[in-house]
PDB file of C-alpha atoms and ligand atoms in Angstrom:
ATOM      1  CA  UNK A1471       0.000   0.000   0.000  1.00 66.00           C
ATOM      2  CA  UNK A1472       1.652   3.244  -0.734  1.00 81.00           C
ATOM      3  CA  UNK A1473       2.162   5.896   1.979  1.00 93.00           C
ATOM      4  CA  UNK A1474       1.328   8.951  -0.560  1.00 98.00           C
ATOM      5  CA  UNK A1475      -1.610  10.692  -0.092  1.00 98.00           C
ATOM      6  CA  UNK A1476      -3.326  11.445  -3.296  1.00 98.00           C
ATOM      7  CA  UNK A1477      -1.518   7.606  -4.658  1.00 98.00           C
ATOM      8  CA  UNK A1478      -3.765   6.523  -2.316  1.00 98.00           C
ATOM      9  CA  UNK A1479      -6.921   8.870  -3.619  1.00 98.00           C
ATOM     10  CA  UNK A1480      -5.547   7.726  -6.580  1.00 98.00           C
ATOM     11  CA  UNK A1481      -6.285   4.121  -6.092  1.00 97.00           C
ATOM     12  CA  UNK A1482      -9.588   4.968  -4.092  1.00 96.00           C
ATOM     13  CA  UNK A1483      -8.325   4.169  -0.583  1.00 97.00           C
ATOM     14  CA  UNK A1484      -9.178   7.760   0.429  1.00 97.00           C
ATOM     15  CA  UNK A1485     -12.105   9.303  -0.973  1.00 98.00           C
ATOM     16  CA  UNK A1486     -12.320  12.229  -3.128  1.00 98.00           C
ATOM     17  CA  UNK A1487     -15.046  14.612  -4.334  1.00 98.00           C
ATOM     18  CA  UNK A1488     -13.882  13.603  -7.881  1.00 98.00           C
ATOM     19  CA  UNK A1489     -14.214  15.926 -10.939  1.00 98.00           C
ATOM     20  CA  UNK A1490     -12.748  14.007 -13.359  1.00 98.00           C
ATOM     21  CA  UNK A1491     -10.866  10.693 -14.432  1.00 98.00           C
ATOM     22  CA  UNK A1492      -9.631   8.375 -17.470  1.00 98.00           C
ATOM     23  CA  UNK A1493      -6.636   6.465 -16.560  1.00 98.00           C
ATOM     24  CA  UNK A1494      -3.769   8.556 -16.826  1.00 98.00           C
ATOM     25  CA  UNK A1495      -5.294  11.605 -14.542  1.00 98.00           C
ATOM     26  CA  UNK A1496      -7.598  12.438 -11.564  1.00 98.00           C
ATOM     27  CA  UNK A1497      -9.020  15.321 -10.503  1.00 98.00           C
ATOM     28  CA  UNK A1498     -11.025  15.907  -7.726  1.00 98.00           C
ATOM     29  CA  UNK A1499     -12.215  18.802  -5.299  1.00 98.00           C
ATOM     30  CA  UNK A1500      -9.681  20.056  -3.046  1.00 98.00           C
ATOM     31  CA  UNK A1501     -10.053  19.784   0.634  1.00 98.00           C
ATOM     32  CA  UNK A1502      -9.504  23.381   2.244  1.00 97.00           C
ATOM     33  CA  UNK A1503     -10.425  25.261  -1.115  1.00 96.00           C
ATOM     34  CA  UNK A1504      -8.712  28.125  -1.412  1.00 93.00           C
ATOM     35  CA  UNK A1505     -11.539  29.992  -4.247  1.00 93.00           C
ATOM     36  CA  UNK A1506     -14.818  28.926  -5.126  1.00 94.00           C
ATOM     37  CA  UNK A1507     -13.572  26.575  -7.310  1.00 96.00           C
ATOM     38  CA  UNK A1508     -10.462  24.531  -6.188  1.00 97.00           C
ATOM     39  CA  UNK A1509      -9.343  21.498  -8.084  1.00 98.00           C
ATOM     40  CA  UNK A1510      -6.412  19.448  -7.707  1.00 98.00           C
ATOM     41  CA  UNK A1511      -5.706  17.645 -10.932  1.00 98.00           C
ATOM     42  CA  UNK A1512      -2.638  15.201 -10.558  1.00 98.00           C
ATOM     43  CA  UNK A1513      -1.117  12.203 -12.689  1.00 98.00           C
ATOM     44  CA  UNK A1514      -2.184   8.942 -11.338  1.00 98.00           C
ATOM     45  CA  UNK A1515       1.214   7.577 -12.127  1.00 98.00           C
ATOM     46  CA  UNK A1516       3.406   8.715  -8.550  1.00 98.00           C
ATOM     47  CA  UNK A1517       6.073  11.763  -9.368  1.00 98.00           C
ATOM     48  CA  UNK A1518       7.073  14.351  -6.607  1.00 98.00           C
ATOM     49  CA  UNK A1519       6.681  17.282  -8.809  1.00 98.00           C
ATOM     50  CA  UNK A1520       7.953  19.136 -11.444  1.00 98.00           C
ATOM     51  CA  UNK A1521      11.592  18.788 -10.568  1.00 98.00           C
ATOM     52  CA  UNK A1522      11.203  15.054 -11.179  1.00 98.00           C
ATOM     53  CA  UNK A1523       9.444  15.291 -14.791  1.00 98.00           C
ATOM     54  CA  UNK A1524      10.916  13.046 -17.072  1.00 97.00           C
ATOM     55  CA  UNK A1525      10.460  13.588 -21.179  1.00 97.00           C
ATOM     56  CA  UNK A1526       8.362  11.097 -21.115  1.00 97.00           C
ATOM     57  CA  UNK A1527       5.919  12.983 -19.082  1.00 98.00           C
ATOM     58  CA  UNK A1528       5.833  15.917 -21.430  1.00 97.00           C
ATOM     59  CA  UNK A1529       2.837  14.698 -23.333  1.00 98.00           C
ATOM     60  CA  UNK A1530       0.548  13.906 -20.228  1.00 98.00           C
ATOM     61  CA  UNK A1531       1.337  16.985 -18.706  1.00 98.00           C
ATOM     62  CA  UNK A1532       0.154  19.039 -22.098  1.00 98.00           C
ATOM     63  CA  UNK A1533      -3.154  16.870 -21.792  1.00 98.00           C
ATOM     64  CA  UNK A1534      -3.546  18.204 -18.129  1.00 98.00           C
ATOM     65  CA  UNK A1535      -3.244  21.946 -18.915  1.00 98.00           C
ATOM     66  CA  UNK A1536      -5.185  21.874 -22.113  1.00 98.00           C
ATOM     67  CA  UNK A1537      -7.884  19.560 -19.921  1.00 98.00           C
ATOM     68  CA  UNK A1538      -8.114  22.701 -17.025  1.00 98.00           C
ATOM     69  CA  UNK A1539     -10.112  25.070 -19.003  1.00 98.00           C
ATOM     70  CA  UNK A1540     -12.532  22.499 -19.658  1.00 97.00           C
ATOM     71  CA  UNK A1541     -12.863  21.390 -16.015  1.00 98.00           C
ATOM     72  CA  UNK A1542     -12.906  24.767 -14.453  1.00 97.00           C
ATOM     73  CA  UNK A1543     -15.486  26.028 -16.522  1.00 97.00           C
ATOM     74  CA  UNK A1544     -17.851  22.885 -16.268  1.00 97.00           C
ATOM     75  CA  UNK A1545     -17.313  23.680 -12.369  1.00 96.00           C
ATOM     76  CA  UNK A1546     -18.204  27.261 -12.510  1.00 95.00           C
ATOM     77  CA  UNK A1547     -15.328  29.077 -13.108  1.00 95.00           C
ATOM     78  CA  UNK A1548     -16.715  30.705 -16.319  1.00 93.00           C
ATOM     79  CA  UNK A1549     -14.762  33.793 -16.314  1.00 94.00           C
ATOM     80  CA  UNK A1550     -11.125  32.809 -16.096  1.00 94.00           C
ATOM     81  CA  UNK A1551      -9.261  30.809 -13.540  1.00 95.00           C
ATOM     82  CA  UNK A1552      -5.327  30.603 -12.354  1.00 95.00           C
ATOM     83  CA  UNK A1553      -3.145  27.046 -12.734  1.00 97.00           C
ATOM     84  CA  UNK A1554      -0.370  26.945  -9.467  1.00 97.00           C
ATOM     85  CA  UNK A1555       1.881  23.998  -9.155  1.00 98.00           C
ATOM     86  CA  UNK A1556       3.735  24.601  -5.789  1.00 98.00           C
ATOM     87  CA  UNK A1557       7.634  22.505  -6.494  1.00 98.00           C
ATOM     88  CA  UNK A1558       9.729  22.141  -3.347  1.00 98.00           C
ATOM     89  CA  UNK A1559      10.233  23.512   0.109  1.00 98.00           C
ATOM     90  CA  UNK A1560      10.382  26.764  -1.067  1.00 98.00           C
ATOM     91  CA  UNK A1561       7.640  26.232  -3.857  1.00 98.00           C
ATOM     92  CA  UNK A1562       5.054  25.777  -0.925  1.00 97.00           C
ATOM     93  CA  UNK A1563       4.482  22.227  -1.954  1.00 98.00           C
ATOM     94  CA  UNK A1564       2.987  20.375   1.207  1.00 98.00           C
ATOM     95  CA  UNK A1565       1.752  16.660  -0.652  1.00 98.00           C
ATOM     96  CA  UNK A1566       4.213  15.455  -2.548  1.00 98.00           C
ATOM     97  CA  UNK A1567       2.790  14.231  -5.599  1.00 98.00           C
ATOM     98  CA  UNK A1568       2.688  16.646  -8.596  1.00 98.00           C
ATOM     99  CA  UNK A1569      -0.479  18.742  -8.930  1.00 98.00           C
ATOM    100  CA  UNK A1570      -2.080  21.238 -10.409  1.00 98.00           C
ATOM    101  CA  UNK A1571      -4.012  23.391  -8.622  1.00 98.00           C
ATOM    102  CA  UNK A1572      -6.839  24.713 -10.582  1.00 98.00           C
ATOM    103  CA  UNK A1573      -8.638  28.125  -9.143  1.00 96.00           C
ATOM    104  CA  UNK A1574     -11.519  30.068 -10.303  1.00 95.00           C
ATOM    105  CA  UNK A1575     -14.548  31.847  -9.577  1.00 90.00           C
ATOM    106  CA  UNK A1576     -14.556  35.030  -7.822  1.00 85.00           C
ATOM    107  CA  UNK A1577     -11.327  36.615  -6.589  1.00 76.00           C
ATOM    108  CA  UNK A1578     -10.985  36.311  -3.224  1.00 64.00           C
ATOM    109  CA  UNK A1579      -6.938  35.803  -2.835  1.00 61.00           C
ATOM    110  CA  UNK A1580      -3.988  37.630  -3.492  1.00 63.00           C
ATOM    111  CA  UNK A1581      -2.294  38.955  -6.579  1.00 66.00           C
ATOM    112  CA  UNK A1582       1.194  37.053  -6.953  1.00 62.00           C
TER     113      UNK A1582
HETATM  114  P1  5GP B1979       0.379  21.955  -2.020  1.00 64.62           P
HETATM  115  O1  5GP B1979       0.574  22.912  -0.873  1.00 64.62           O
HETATM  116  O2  5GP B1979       1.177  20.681  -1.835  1.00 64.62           O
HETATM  117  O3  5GP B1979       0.563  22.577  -3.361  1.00 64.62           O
HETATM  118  O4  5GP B1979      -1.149  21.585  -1.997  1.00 64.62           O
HETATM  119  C1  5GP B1979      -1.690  20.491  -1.334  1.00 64.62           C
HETATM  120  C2  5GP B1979      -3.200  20.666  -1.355  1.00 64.62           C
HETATM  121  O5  5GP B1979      -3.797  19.431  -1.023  1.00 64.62           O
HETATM  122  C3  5GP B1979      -3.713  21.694  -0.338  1.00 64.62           C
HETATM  123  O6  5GP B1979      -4.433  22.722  -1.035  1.00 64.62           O
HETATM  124  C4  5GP B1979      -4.625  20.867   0.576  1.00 64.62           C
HETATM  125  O7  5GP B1979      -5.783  21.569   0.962  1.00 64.62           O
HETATM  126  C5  5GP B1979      -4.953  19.664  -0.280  1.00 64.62           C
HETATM  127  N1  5GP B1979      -5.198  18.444   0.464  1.00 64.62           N
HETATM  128  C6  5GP B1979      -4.429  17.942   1.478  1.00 64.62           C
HETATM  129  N2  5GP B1979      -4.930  16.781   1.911  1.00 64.62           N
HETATM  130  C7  5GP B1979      -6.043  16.534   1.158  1.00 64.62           C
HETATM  131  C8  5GP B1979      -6.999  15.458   1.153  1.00 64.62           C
HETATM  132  O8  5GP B1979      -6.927  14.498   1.896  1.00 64.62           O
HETATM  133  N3  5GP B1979      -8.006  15.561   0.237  1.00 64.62           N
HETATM  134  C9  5GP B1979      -8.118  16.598  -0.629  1.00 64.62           C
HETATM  135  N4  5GP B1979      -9.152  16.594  -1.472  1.00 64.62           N
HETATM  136  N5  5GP B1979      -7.236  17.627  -0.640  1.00 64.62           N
HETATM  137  C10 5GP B1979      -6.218  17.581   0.240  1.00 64.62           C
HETATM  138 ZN1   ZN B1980       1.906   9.646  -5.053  1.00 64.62          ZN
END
């Protein structure tokens, strides 16, 4: 069984408020959203984050940014949304497990 947290939402040992899934990629709500809408869209194969991104992986992570507008509008974000992928200590990144962070609907948080 693996110890990572969203392997294991992944594989359906933790449940998820899921948005979408085929078999590369899950998305699903996240937990202390952050906007009105707040996905978390990650690769269902495990990789820390974008520091670990192998060429291989270039392909599946096109197909995850070009799948976000889709998503984020079908949840309600129908005027524009903002992609974050937190890499690292000092990326902010708290789960190790690459994901996207997709957030939308009216502005409540900071500029960058
Ligand atoms: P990071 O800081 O690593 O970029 O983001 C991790 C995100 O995962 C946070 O926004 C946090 O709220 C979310 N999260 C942590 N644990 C869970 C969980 O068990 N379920 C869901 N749906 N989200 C989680
Ligand atoms: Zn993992």
């Amino acid at each position: 069984m693996s110890t990572c947290l969203f392997c294991r939402i992944a594989q359906g040992e933790i449940p998820s408020k899921k948005a979408y899934e085929d078999e590369e990629v899950l998305v699903f709500h996240d937990i202390n959203p952050a906007a009105p809408v707040h996905l978390l869209m990650i690769p269902k194969e495990h990789v820390d984050n974008l520091l670990a991104v192998e060429p291989r992986h270039t392909a599946l992570l096109g197909k995850m940014l070009a799948l976000a507008p889709r998503l984020a509008r079908e949840q309600g974000a129908t005027d524009g949304f903002r992609i974050v992928i937190n890499n690292g200590p000092d990326g902010g990144q708290e789960v190790y497990h690459l994901h996207m962070h997709v957030l939308g609907g009216p502005r409540p948080w900071k500029r960058l």
